[in-house]
Coordinates of C-alpha atoms and ligand atoms in Angstrom, one line a residue:
X10 CA -33.9 -119.8 -4.1
X11 CA -31.6 -118.6 -1.6
X12 CA -29.3 -121.1 0.3
X13 CA -30.0 -121.5 4.2
X14 CA -27.3 -122.9 6.1
X15 CA -26.9 -123.9 9.7
X16 CA -24.4 -121.6 11.4
X17 CA -22.7 -123.4 14.4
X18 CA -21.7 -119.6 15.7
X19 CA -25.2 -118.5 16.0
X20 CA -26.9 -122.0 16.4
X21 CA -29.5 -121.3 14.0
X22 CA -30.3 -121.5 10.2
X23 CA -29.3 -118.4 8.3
X24 CA -29.4 -117.1 4.8
X25 CA -26.0 -117.4 3.2
X26 CA -25.1 -113.9 2.1
X27 CA -21.7 -114.1 0.4
X28 CA -19.3 -111.3 0.9
X29 CA -18.8 -110.6 -2.6
X30 CA -21.9 -111.2 -4.6
X31 CA -22.1 -114.6 -6.7
X32 CA -18.8 -115.9 -5.2
X33 CA -18.2 -117.9 -2.3
X34 CA -15.0 -118.6 -0.4
X35 CA -14.7 -122.0 1.6
X36 CA -12.1 -123.2 3.9
X37 CA -12.3 -126.8 4.9
X38 CA -9.7 -128.4 7.4
X39 CA -8.1 -131.3 5.5
X40 CA -6.7 -134.5 6.3
X41 CA -3.7 -135.3 8.6
X42 CA -1.9 -137.3 6.2
X43 CA -0.2 -139.9 8.4
X44 CA -2.4 -142.9 7.4
X45 CA -5.4 -143.6 4.9
X46 CA -8.4 -141.6 5.2
X47 CA -11.3 -143.8 7.0
X48 CA -14.7 -143.7 5.8
X49 CA -16.0 -141.3 8.5
X50 CA -13.2 -138.8 7.6
X51 CA -14.6 -139.3 4.0
X52 CA -18.1 -138.5 5.2
X53 CA -16.9 -134.9 6.2
X54 CA -15.3 -134.5 2.5
X55 CA -18.6 -135.7 1.0
X56 CA -20.3 -132.9 2.9
X57 CA -17.7 -130.3 1.8
X58 CA -18.5 -131.6 -1.7
X59 CA -22.1 -131.4 -1.4
X60 CA -22.0 -127.9 -0.1
X61 CA -19.8 -126.8 -3.1
X62 CA -22.1 -128.5 -5.7
X63 CA -25.1 -126.8 -4.2
X64 CA -23.6 -123.5 -4.4
X65 CA -22.7 -124.0 -7.9
X66 CA -26.1 -125.4 -8.7
X67 CA -27.2 -122.1 -7.4
X68 CA -25.0 -120.2 -9.8
X69 CA -22.4 -119.3 -7.2
X70 CA -18.6 -119.3 -8.3
X71 CA -16.9 -121.3 -5.5
X72 CA -13.5 -120.9 -4.5
X73 CA -12.6 -124.0 -2.3
X74 CA -9.5 -124.2 -0.1
X75 CA -8.6 -127.3 1.8
X76 CA -5.2 -127.8 3.5
X77 CA -3.2 -130.9 3.9
X78 CA -1.9 -131.1 7.4
X79 CA 1.8 -132.8 7.0
X80 CA 3.1 -131.3 10.5
X81 CA 2.0 -130.1 13.8
X82 CA -1.2 -132.3 14.7
X83 CA -0.6 -134.0 17.9
X84 CA -2.3 -137.3 18.9
X85 CA -4.7 -135.0 21.0
X86 CA -6.2 -132.1 19.4
X87 CA -4.7 -130.1 22.0
X88 CA -1.1 -130.0 23.0
X89 CA -0.5 -133.3 24.3
X90 CA 1.0 -136.3 22.9
X91 CA 3.2 -137.5 20.1
X92 CA 3.2 -135.6 16.7
X93 CA 1.0 -137.8 14.3
X94 CA 3.5 -137.5 11.4
X95 CA 6.7 -138.1 13.8
X96 CA 4.9 -141.1 15.1
X97 CA 4.1 -142.8 11.8
X98 CA 7.6 -141.8 10.6
X99 CA 9.0 -143.7 13.7
X100 CA 6.9 -146.7 13.1
X101 CA 7.7 -147.1 9.6
X102 CA 11.1 -145.9 9.3
X103 CA 10.3 -143.3 6.5
X104 CA 10.7 -139.7 6.6
X105 CA 7.6 -137.7 7.3
X106 CA 7.9 -136.0 4.0
X107 CA 7.7 -139.6 2.2
X108 CA 4.8 -140.3 4.5
X109 CA 2.9 -137.2 3.8
X110 CA 3.3 -137.9 0.0
X111 CA 2.1 -141.1 -0.1
X112 CA -0.8 -140.6 2.0
X113 CA -1.8 -137.2 0.2
X114 CA -1.8 -139.2 -3.0
X115 CA -4.2 -142.0 -1.5
X116 CA -6.3 -139.3 -0.2
X117 CA -6.8 -137.6 -3.5
X118 CA -7.3 -141.0 -5.1
X119 CA -10.3 -141.6 -2.5
X120 CA -11.9 -138.3 -3.1
X121 CA -11.7 -138.8 -6.8
X122 CA -13.4 -142.4 -6.5
X123 CA -16.2 -140.7 -4.4
X124 CA -16.8 -138.0 -7.2
X125 CA -15.6 -135.6 -4.6
X126 CA -14.4 -132.6 -6.8
X127 CA -10.9 -131.6 -5.9
X128 CA -10.8 -128.2 -4.1
X129 CA -9.6 -125.4 -5.9
X130 CA -6.2 -125.0 -4.0
X131 CA -5.0 -127.8 -1.6
X132 CA -2.0 -126.1 0.2
X133 CA 0.3 -128.0 2.4
X134 CA 1.2 -126.7 6.0
X135 CA 4.8 -127.4 5.3
X136 CA 4.8 -125.2 2.3
X137 CA 3.6 -122.1 4.6
X138 CA 6.0 -122.0 7.4
X139 CA 6.8 -118.3 7.1
X140 CA 3.3 -117.4 7.0
X141 CA 2.5 -119.2 10.1
X142 CA 5.6 -117.7 11.8
X143 CA 4.4 -114.1 10.7
X144 CA 1.2 -114.7 12.6
X145 CA 2.9 -115.9 15.6
X146 CA 5.4 -113.1 15.8
X147 CA 2.3 -110.6 15.3
X148 CA 0.3 -112.1 18.1
X149 CA 3.4 -111.9 20.3
X150 CA 4.1 -108.5 19.4
X151 CA 0.3 -107.4 20.2
X152 CA 0.6 -109.1 23.6
X153 CA -2.0 -111.9 22.8
X154 CA 0.8 -114.6 23.0
X155 CA 3.7 -115.3 25.3
X156 CA 6.8 -117.6 25.3
X157 CA 7.4 -120.4 27.5
X158 CA 10.3 -123.0 28.0
X159 CA 8.8 -125.3 25.4
X160 CA 6.8 -122.7 23.0
X161 CA 4.9 -119.7 22.0
X162 CA 1.3 -119.9 23.5
X163 CA -1.8 -118.4 22.7
X164 CA -3.5 -116.5 25.9
X165 CA -7.1 -117.4 25.9
X166 CA -8.0 -115.0 28.5
X167 CA -7.0 -112.1 26.3
X168 CA -9.7 -113.0 24.1
X169 CA -13.2 -112.2 25.5
X170 CA -15.0 -114.0 23.3
X171 CA -13.1 -117.4 23.6
X172 CA -15.7 -120.3 23.8
X173 CA -18.6 -118.5 21.9
X174 CA -18.5 -121.4 19.1
X175 CA -18.8 -124.1 21.5
X176 CA -20.3 -122.6 24.5
X177 CA -17.4 -123.3 26.8
X178 CA -16.7 -121.2 29.9
X179 CA -13.1 -120.2 30.6
X180 CA -13.5 -120.6 34.5
X181 CA -15.2 -124.0 34.2
X182 CA -12.1 -125.1 31.9
X183 CA -9.6 -123.9 34.7
X184 CA -11.2 -125.8 37.4
X185 CA -12.3 -128.9 35.4
X186 CA -8.8 -129.1 34.0
X187 CA -6.8 -132.3 34.3
X188 CA -3.5 -132.3 36.4
X189 CA -1.6 -130.0 34.3
X190 CA 0.9 -131.3 32.0
X191 CA 2.4 -128.1 30.7
X192 CA 3.1 -126.1 34.0
X193 CA 4.3 -123.1 32.2
X194 CA 0.9 -122.4 30.7
X195 CA -0.9 -119.3 32.3
X196 CA -4.4 -121.1 31.6
X197 CA -4.9 -124.8 31.2
X198 CA -6.5 -124.3 27.6
X199 CA -3.8 -121.8 26.2
X200 CA -2.7 -123.4 23.2
X201 CA 0.4 -123.7 21.4
X202 CA 1.2 -121.6 18.2
X203 CA 4.6 -122.5 18.0
X204 CA 6.5 -125.5 19.6
X205 CA 10.5 -125.6 20.4
X206 CA 11.7 -128.8 18.8
X207 CA 13.9 -131.3 20.7
X208 CA 17.0 -132.2 18.7
X209 CA 15.8 -135.5 17.6
X210 CA 12.3 -133.9 16.4
X211 CA 12.2 -134.8 12.6
X212 CA 10.4 -131.8 11.4
X213 CA 12.0 -128.4 12.5
X214 CA 12.5 -125.1 11.2
X215 CA 14.4 -122.1 12.5
X216 CA 12.4 -119.4 14.1
X217 CA 13.3 -116.5 16.4
X218 CA 12.8 -118.8 19.2
X219 CA 15.5 -121.4 18.0
X220 CA 14.5 -124.5 15.9
X221 CA 10.8 -125.5 16.2
X222 CA 7.5 -126.4 14.3
X223 CA 4.0 -124.9 14.1
X224 CA 1.0 -125.7 16.3
X225 CA -2.0 -127.5 14.2
X226 CA -4.5 -124.5 14.6
X227 CA -2.2 -121.9 13.2
X228 CA -1.8 -123.5 9.8
X229 CA -5.6 -123.1 9.1
X230 CA -5.4 -119.4 10.2
X231 CA -2.3 -118.8 8.0
X232 CA -3.7 -120.3 5.1
X233 CA -7.3 -119.1 5.1
X234 CA -6.0 -115.7 5.3
X235 CA -3.6 -116.2 2.7
X236 CA -5.9 -117.6 -0.1
X237 CA -9.4 -116.4 0.9
X238 CA -8.6 -113.0 3.1
X239 CA -9.0 -111.8 6.4
X240 CA -12.7 -112.4 6.5
X241 CA -14.5 -115.2 4.1
X242 CA -17.6 -116.8 3.9
X243 CA -17.8 -120.4 4.9
X244 CA -15.6 -122.7 7.0
X245 CA -16.1 -126.5 7.5
X246 CA -15.1 -129.3 9.4
X247 CA -16.4 -132.1 11.8
X248 CA -18.3 -131.6 14.9
X249 CA -14.9 -132.8 16.9
X250 CA -13.4 -129.7 15.7
X251 CA -15.8 -127.1 17.3
X252 CA -14.5 -127.1 20.9
X253 CA -10.7 -127.0 20.3
X254 CA -9.4 -126.3 16.8
X255 CA -12.0 -123.9 15.6
X256 CA -12.4 -122.1 18.9
X257 CA -8.8 -121.6 18.6
X258 CA -8.7 -120.4 15.1
X259 CA -11.4 -117.9 15.8
X260 CA -9.3 -116.6 18.8
X261 CA -6.0 -116.3 17.2
X262 CA -7.4 -114.9 13.6
X263 CA -9.5 -112.3 15.3
X264 CA -6.9 -111.0 17.4
X265 CA -4.3 -111.1 14.9
X266 CA -6.5 -109.2 12.4
X267 CA -8.9 -107.4 14.3
X268 CA -12.0 -108.9 12.4
X269 CA -14.2 -111.8 12.4
X270 CA -12.4 -114.4 10.3
X271 CA -15.5 -116.4 9.2
X272 CA -19.1 -115.8 8.5
X273 CA -20.6 -119.1 8.7
X274 CA -19.2 -122.1 10.3
X275 CA -20.6 -125.5 9.3
X276 CA -19.9 -128.8 10.9
X277 CA -20.6 -132.4 9.9
X278 CA -21.6 -135.0 12.2
X279 CA -19.8 -138.1 13.1
X280 CA -20.0 -141.5 11.5
X281 CA -20.6 -144.3 13.7
X282 CA -19.9 -148.1 12.8
X283 CA -22.1 -150.6 14.2
X284 CA -23.8 -148.2 16.3
X285 CA -20.4 -147.2 18.2
X286 CA -16.9 -145.5 17.7
X287 CA -14.7 -146.4 14.9
X288 CA -11.4 -147.5 16.6
X289 CA -8.4 -149.3 15.5
X290 CA -8.6 -151.7 18.4
X291 CA -12.0 -152.9 17.1
X292 CA -10.7 -153.1 13.4
X293 CA -13.4 -151.1 12.2
X294 CA -11.6 -148.2 10.7
X295 CA -12.8 -149.0 7.3
X296 CA -11.3 -147.4 4.0
X297 CA -12.4 -147.0 0.5
X298 CA -10.3 -150.1 -0.5
X299 CA -12.3 -152.1 2.1
X300 CA -15.5 -151.0 0.5
X301 CA -14.2 -152.1 -3.1
X302 CA -12.9 -155.4 -1.8
X303 CA -16.3 -156.2 -0.3
X304 CA -17.7 -155.9 -4.1
X305 CA -19.1 -152.3 -3.6
X306 CA -18.5 -149.6 -6.2
X307 CA -17.2 -146.2 -4.4
X308 CA -20.3 -144.3 -5.5
X309 CA -22.6 -146.7 -3.6
X310 CA -20.8 -145.5 -0.5
X311 CA -21.5 -142.0 -1.6
X312 CA -25.2 -143.0 -2.1
X313 CA -25.0 -144.1 1.6
X314 CA -23.8 -141.0 2.8
X315 CA -26.2 -139.0 0.8
X316 CA -29.2 -140.5 2.6
X317 CA -28.3 -138.9 5.9
X318 CA -28.4 -135.0 6.3
X319 CA -24.8 -133.8 7.3
X320 CA -26.0 -132.9 11.0
X321 CA -27.0 -135.9 11.8
X322 CA -24.9 -139.0 12.9
X323 CA -25.0 -141.5 10.2
X324 CA -24.4 -145.5 11.5
X325 CA -22.4 -147.6 9.0
X326 CA -23.1 -151.2 9.0
X327 CA -22.3 -153.6 6.4
X328 CA -26.2 -154.4 6.0
X329 CA -26.7 -150.9 5.5
X330 CA -24.0 -150.8 2.9
X331 CA -26.0 -153.7 1.1
X332 CA -29.2 -151.9 1.4
X333 CA -27.3 -148.9 -0.3
X334 CA -26.0 -150.9 -3.2
X335 CA -29.7 -152.4 -3.9
X336 CA -31.3 -149.2 -3.9
X337 CA -28.7 -147.7 -6.2
X338 CA -29.1 -150.5 -8.6
X339 CA -32.6 -150.1 -8.5
X340 CA -32.6 -146.4 -8.9
X341 CA -29.9 -146.9 -12.2
X342 CA -32.7 -149.5 -13.7
X343 CA -35.5 -147.0 -13.2
X344 CA -33.3 -144.3 -14.7
X345 CA -32.6 -146.7 -17.7
X346 CA -36.2 -147.0 -18.4
X347 CA -36.7 -143.4 -18.4
X348 CA -33.7 -142.9 -20.6
X349 CA -34.9 -145.3 -23.2
X350 CA -38.2 -143.8 -23.6
X351 CA -39.2 -141.1 -26.2
X352 CA -42.4 -140.1 -24.4
X353 CA -42.3 -136.3 -23.4
X354 CA -43.4 -135.0 -19.9
X355 CA -45.3 -131.8 -19.3
X356 CA -43.0 -128.8 -18.5
X357 CA -45.3 -127.9 -15.5
X358 CA -44.8 -131.4 -13.9
X359 CA -40.9 -131.3 -14.4
X360 CA -41.0 -127.6 -13.0
X361 CA -42.8 -129.0 -9.9
X362 CA -40.3 -131.6 -9.3
X363 CA -37.4 -129.1 -9.9
X364 CA -38.9 -126.6 -7.5
X365 CA -39.1 -129.5 -4.8
X366 CA -35.7 -130.4 -5.5
X367 CA -34.3 -126.9 -5.1
X368 CA -36.3 -126.2 -1.9
X369 CA -34.8 -129.3 -0.4
X370 CA -31.1 -128.7 -1.3
X371 CA -31.2 -125.1 -0.3
X372 CA -32.7 -126.0 3.0
X373 CA -29.3 -126.8 4.9
X374 CA -28.3 -129.2 2.2
X375 CA -31.5 -131.6 2.9
X376 CA -30.0 -134.2 0.1
X377 CA -32.0 -137.2 1.7
X378 CA -35.2 -135.0 0.9
X379 CA -34.0 -134.2 -2.6
X380 CA -33.2 -138.0 -3.2
X381 CA -36.9 -138.7 -2.1
X382 CA -38.0 -136.3 -4.5
X383 CA -36.0 -138.2 -7.3
X384 CA -37.4 -141.5 -6.3
X385 CA -41.1 -140.0 -6.5
X386 CA -40.4 -138.4 -10.0
X387 CA -39.3 -141.8 -11.1
X388 CA -42.7 -143.3 -10.6
X389 CA -44.0 -140.9 -13.5
X390 CA -44.7 -142.4 -16.9
X391 CA -41.3 -143.3 -18.5
X392 CA -39.9 -140.4 -20.3
X393 CA -36.6 -139.0 -21.6
X394 CA -37.4 -135.7 -20.1
X395 CA -37.4 -137.3 -16.4
X396 CA -34.0 -138.7 -17.1
X397 CA -32.6 -135.3 -18.5
X398 CA -34.0 -133.6 -15.2
X399 CA -32.5 -136.4 -13.1
X400 CA -29.0 -135.8 -14.7
X401 CA -29.4 -132.1 -13.7
X402 CA -30.1 -132.9 -10.2
X403 CA -26.9 -135.2 -10.4
X404 CA -24.8 -132.0 -10.7
X405 CA -25.6 -132.1 -6.9
X406 CA -25.8 -135.8 -6.2
X407 CA -22.7 -136.7 -8.2
X408 CA -24.0 -140.3 -8.5
X409 CA -23.0 -141.1 -12.1
X410 CA -26.4 -140.9 -13.7
X411 CA -24.8 -140.1 -17.0
X412 CA -22.8 -143.6 -16.7
X413 CA -25.9 -145.8 -16.3
X414 CA -25.8 -149.0 -18.4
X415 CA -28.8 -151.2 -19.6
X416 CA -29.4 -153.2 -16.2
X417 CA -28.7 -157.0 -16.4
X418 CA -31.9 -159.0 -16.4
X419 CA -32.3 -161.3 -13.3
X420 CA -31.4 -165.0 -14.0
X421 CA -34.4 -167.3 -13.7
X422 CA -35.0 -170.9 -13.6
X423 CA -37.1 -171.5 -16.8
X424 CA -39.7 -174.4 -16.2
X425 CA -39.4 -177.4 -18.5
X426 CA -42.6 -176.6 -20.0
X427 CA -41.8 -173.2 -21.0
X428 CA -38.5 -174.4 -22.6
X429 CA -40.5 -177.1 -24.8
X430 CA -42.7 -174.3 -25.9
X431 CA -39.9 -172.2 -26.9
X432 CA -38.0 -175.0 -28.7
X433 CA -41.3 -175.8 -30.6
X434 CA -41.5 -172.0 -31.7
X435 CA -37.8 -172.1 -32.7
X436 CA -38.5 -175.0 -35.1
X437 CA -41.7 -173.0 -36.4
X438 CA -39.4 -170.0 -37.1
X439 CA -37.0 -171.9 -38.9
X440 CA -39.7 -173.3 -41.2
X441 CA -41.0 -169.7 -41.3
X442 CA -44.4 -170.7 -39.8
X443 CA -45.1 -167.2 -38.4
X444 CA -48.6 -167.8 -37.3
X445 CA -47.6 -170.9 -35.4
X446 CA -44.7 -168.9 -33.8
X447 CA -46.8 -166.0 -32.9
X448 CA -49.4 -168.6 -31.3
X449 CA -46.8 -170.1 -29.2
X450 CA -45.4 -166.7 -28.1
X451 CA -49.0 -166.0 -26.9
X452 CA -48.9 -169.3 -25.0
X453 CA -45.5 -168.5 -23.4
X454 CA -46.9 -165.2 -22.4
X455 CA -50.1 -166.3 -20.9
X456 CA -48.0 -168.4 -18.7
X457 CA -46.4 -165.5 -17.2
X458 CA -43.2 -165.5 -19.4
X459 CA -41.6 -163.3 -22.0
X460 CA -39.7 -164.2 -24.9
X461 CA -37.1 -162.5 -27.0
X462 CA -35.4 -163.5 -30.2
X463 CA -31.5 -163.5 -30.0
X464 CA -28.8 -164.0 -32.6
X465 CA -28.3 -167.6 -31.1
X466 CA -31.8 -168.5 -30.4
X467 CA -33.9 -166.9 -27.8
X468 CA -34.0 -165.5 -24.3
X469 CA -36.8 -166.4 -21.7
X470 CA -37.5 -163.8 -18.9
X471 CA -40.4 -162.9 -16.3
X472 CA -43.2 -161.1 -17.8
Ligands
AMP504 P1 -8.1 -135.7 10.5 O1 -7.5 -136.4 9.1 O2 -8.1 -136.5 11.8 O3 -8.0 -134.4 10.7 O4 -9.7 -135.6 10.1 C1 -10.4 -135.2 9.0 C2 -11.7 -134.9 9.0 O5 -12.6 -136.0 9.4 C3 -12.1 -133.7 9.9 O6 -12.8 -132.9 9.4 C4 -12.9 -134.6 11.1 O7 -13.8 -134.0 12.0 C5 -13.5 -135.8 10.3 N1 -13.7 -137.0 11.0 C6 -12.9 -137.5 11.9 N2 -13.4 -138.8 12.5 C7 -14.7 -138.9 11.8 C8 -15.9 -139.5 12.1 N3 -15.9 -140.8 12.7 N4 -16.9 -139.3 11.4 C9 -17.0 -138.3 10.6 N5 -16.1 -137.3 10.3 C10 -15.0 -137.7 11.0
ZN505 ZN1 -8.3 -126.6 10.5

């Protein structure tokens, strides 16, 4: 079964044909490590992980690269505003290095908690400054970039395909531009490859143009080329990256290397909170810790995410989270019932579910549909074969089906007449009067309750 993915570049679903048969290279824009990742960020990485898992399920060998942005990402994704690392450093009195180390560690803990496989390589931007300088120097030499008073800029008008990914037009951009802050730029959306640093700027390195620091976009071009080659298979990120960050990546990489850098661009949609934007002022930028503090296991949040296909917006509410928890617990209870049965299931039945599952995941990662297949499958007569097949599906879902436990029986209020019958039965058992004990059990059953003998006496549940 061939995976088909929606390629933002061509605005359609396409068969994924890797450059090297059997191997896929993926580059994912990683976190900017100046604060905790919020659950919206994490949705983007659940998507990154699902993509990898589907490819691996299909037998591909995946090399996954995700950068750690620890320099150069300004408060706006373009060239305005303070550097996010510098801002966090100024607010906390810590060094950018300390801040980056702390939040990188937290991010890794979050992705572990959500069963997101760690990427094969997670390079830090600050470890790749020479590689970035090389790109900037080459672009200057080839005439695609120019120097201004405050940095080195890429000239978007030198790249005829600029705007193809997001469908923007350079003339509209010029006329629609805000009052220009940086008067040295030739075109309002020319972007910084390298910024000259003020003496008080915390992160700066020597360069042919004096002390400075890299622009945000250049890191992804330098590191993807280094680890995956001039042209690689898939690049992922959130939809917010399409119009600036990824458009800029394409322009600089194609001009630098003379070839198309990426074959498939895949973007995940945003997470909304209570139907609106996540924002600090609304106090709704929740983290994994918030989820756990409210009594939910991280895997239940993963289940929540998997129920919406990655190209659709997902709306987070605490009611929705409660719904995900209940559904997940019900799923695990049903899996348990299959696990503990020894009845076989016909191979043809299993094959049919396998095919439906594979069709769903290979159709641009339709994981919600694949979960639907699982729910239908669990309605089959209880069978260990069904559980084993669910375990195979869980290579893609990563919902801990291998760790399920016997579900706790719901506590019930046992009516006094049933307790009386149970006590009577206990006496009969102590007197080894088995016929009377069985008669009382039948009577309890007939009233809608079940009784089980335990080491300390008995347990009554609803039948
Ligand atoms: P950042 O750490 O800001 O560079 O963002 C990391 C990733 O999270 C990027 O791929 C963003 O596109 C993505 N992202 C940011 N906000 C949201 C959101 N509300 N919902 C989904 N993804 C988001
Ligand atoms: Zn990036």
